[in-house]
Amino acid sequence: MYSLLKPLLFWLDPETAHTAVKWSGKIIPLTLLSSLTRFESSRLSCQIGATVLKNPIGLAAGFDKNGDMIDFMGGLGFGFVEIGSVTAHPCQGNPKPRLFRLPQDQSLVNRLGLPNSGSTAVAKKLFHRSCQTPFGINIAQTPDFALSHPKKEKSSGIDDYLETFAKLHAYGAYLVLNLSCPNTSEGCAFEQPKVFSDLARQVAATRKTLGVTKPVLIKLSPDLKLPDLRKTVEISLAQGFDGFVLTNTTSSRVGVRLRSHQIDQIGPGGLSGKGLADLSNQQIQKVCEMIDDKQMIVGCGGIMSATDLMTKLALGARYFQIYTGLVYQGPFFIKGLLTELDAFCQKRGVKNYQELVGNKELAREIGTL
Ligand SMILES: Cc1cc2nc3c(=O)[nH]c(=O)nc-3n(C[C@H](O)[C@H](O)[C@H](O)COP(=O)(O)O)c2cc1C
């Protein structure tokens, strides 16, 4: 069915196609959708903190920035949805065009720049709505705050995160601090360990004051080099954070076959999808060597097939997130992945997929070690 719909969606510019999908979520009855796309098996159930998930595949941040589509995405088979990035103040994002398809590489380049309706509006929405699908909230710093709010004093980036954290901590199954926003001028500041150290300390203190027991994760860039990555992980562990979302998009273009003039034509932005997978996997592998199994890894970046997902599982990811794969493979993609993962567990006599997290034998079989 998606093979019929995809040419039409791909004929539209990417942001219009996204809006069309969003509207279809309001029209298509959830029960009909679920009956076509859902797949359930006890072999795939798991927990994030105290929240039970039907399966470990989540929608990555950026698709449902304001939490408008949580149950629709649950209807597509996702076990959880990460909303956001939400920033303290509303944000328009960068000028269009800012989202590009690279079909030959099954990748996207985006420089959206965190458009979202801001923490107050999102908190209000979540307060008035009860969702059946578990969700997490991804928090980032308001970009170009001084430019978009010239009359207000410049926000310290840390205050900005703390404000959103305080407004949204009561909602959802987990929270994520997004340190890696390659498409905003301030977006990478917190990737410097010194700057992150202050943020981490203050968020940890606020978390304690507010009594937040749900998991708080850190989302990192695939471009963070080993010394800074090591320091960032050390700081996160010292401040009691619960794990990592690995990874955000990459500023590099090493994973794509585009010619340099095509790269120049598109301009800057974060690359996602197939062209990101290797970089993302390398980051998972490195971080897994620095942590123990008390911390959780959400593997995100270039999952376009069940083998891609199992690669991340074998490397040490307990949960998985997808954005670009959904754009290229369509609404039955999640059901397909779940069916294959379940069959794989059954064949190996595994009662729950979590027995395979970080399984070296599996990694060797898939060829990742
Ligand atoms: C259009 C677009 C917008 C995104 N916006 C955000 C965002 O607001 N916050 C965030 O943490 N990640 C954002 N991401 C990154 C995704 O959450 C994910 O980390 C990345 O796309 C890699 O996964 P994928 O290869 O499955 O797409 C965005 C990705 C895309 C393609």
Coordinates of C-alpha atoms in Angstrom, one line a residue, residues 17 56 93 123 162 301 308 317 327 334 367:
A17 CA 4.3 15.6 3.4
P56 CA 11.2 -1.5 22.6
G93 CA 13.0 27.3 13.6
A123 CA 2.8 21.3 29.4
L162 CA 15.9 23.9 33.9
G301 CA 20.3 6.3 13.8
D308 CA 20.1 -2.7 11.4
A317 CA 21.2 -1.0 22.9
V327 CA 9.7 8.1 6.0
I334 CA 7.4 -1.1 12.7
G367 CA 29.4 -9.0 11.5

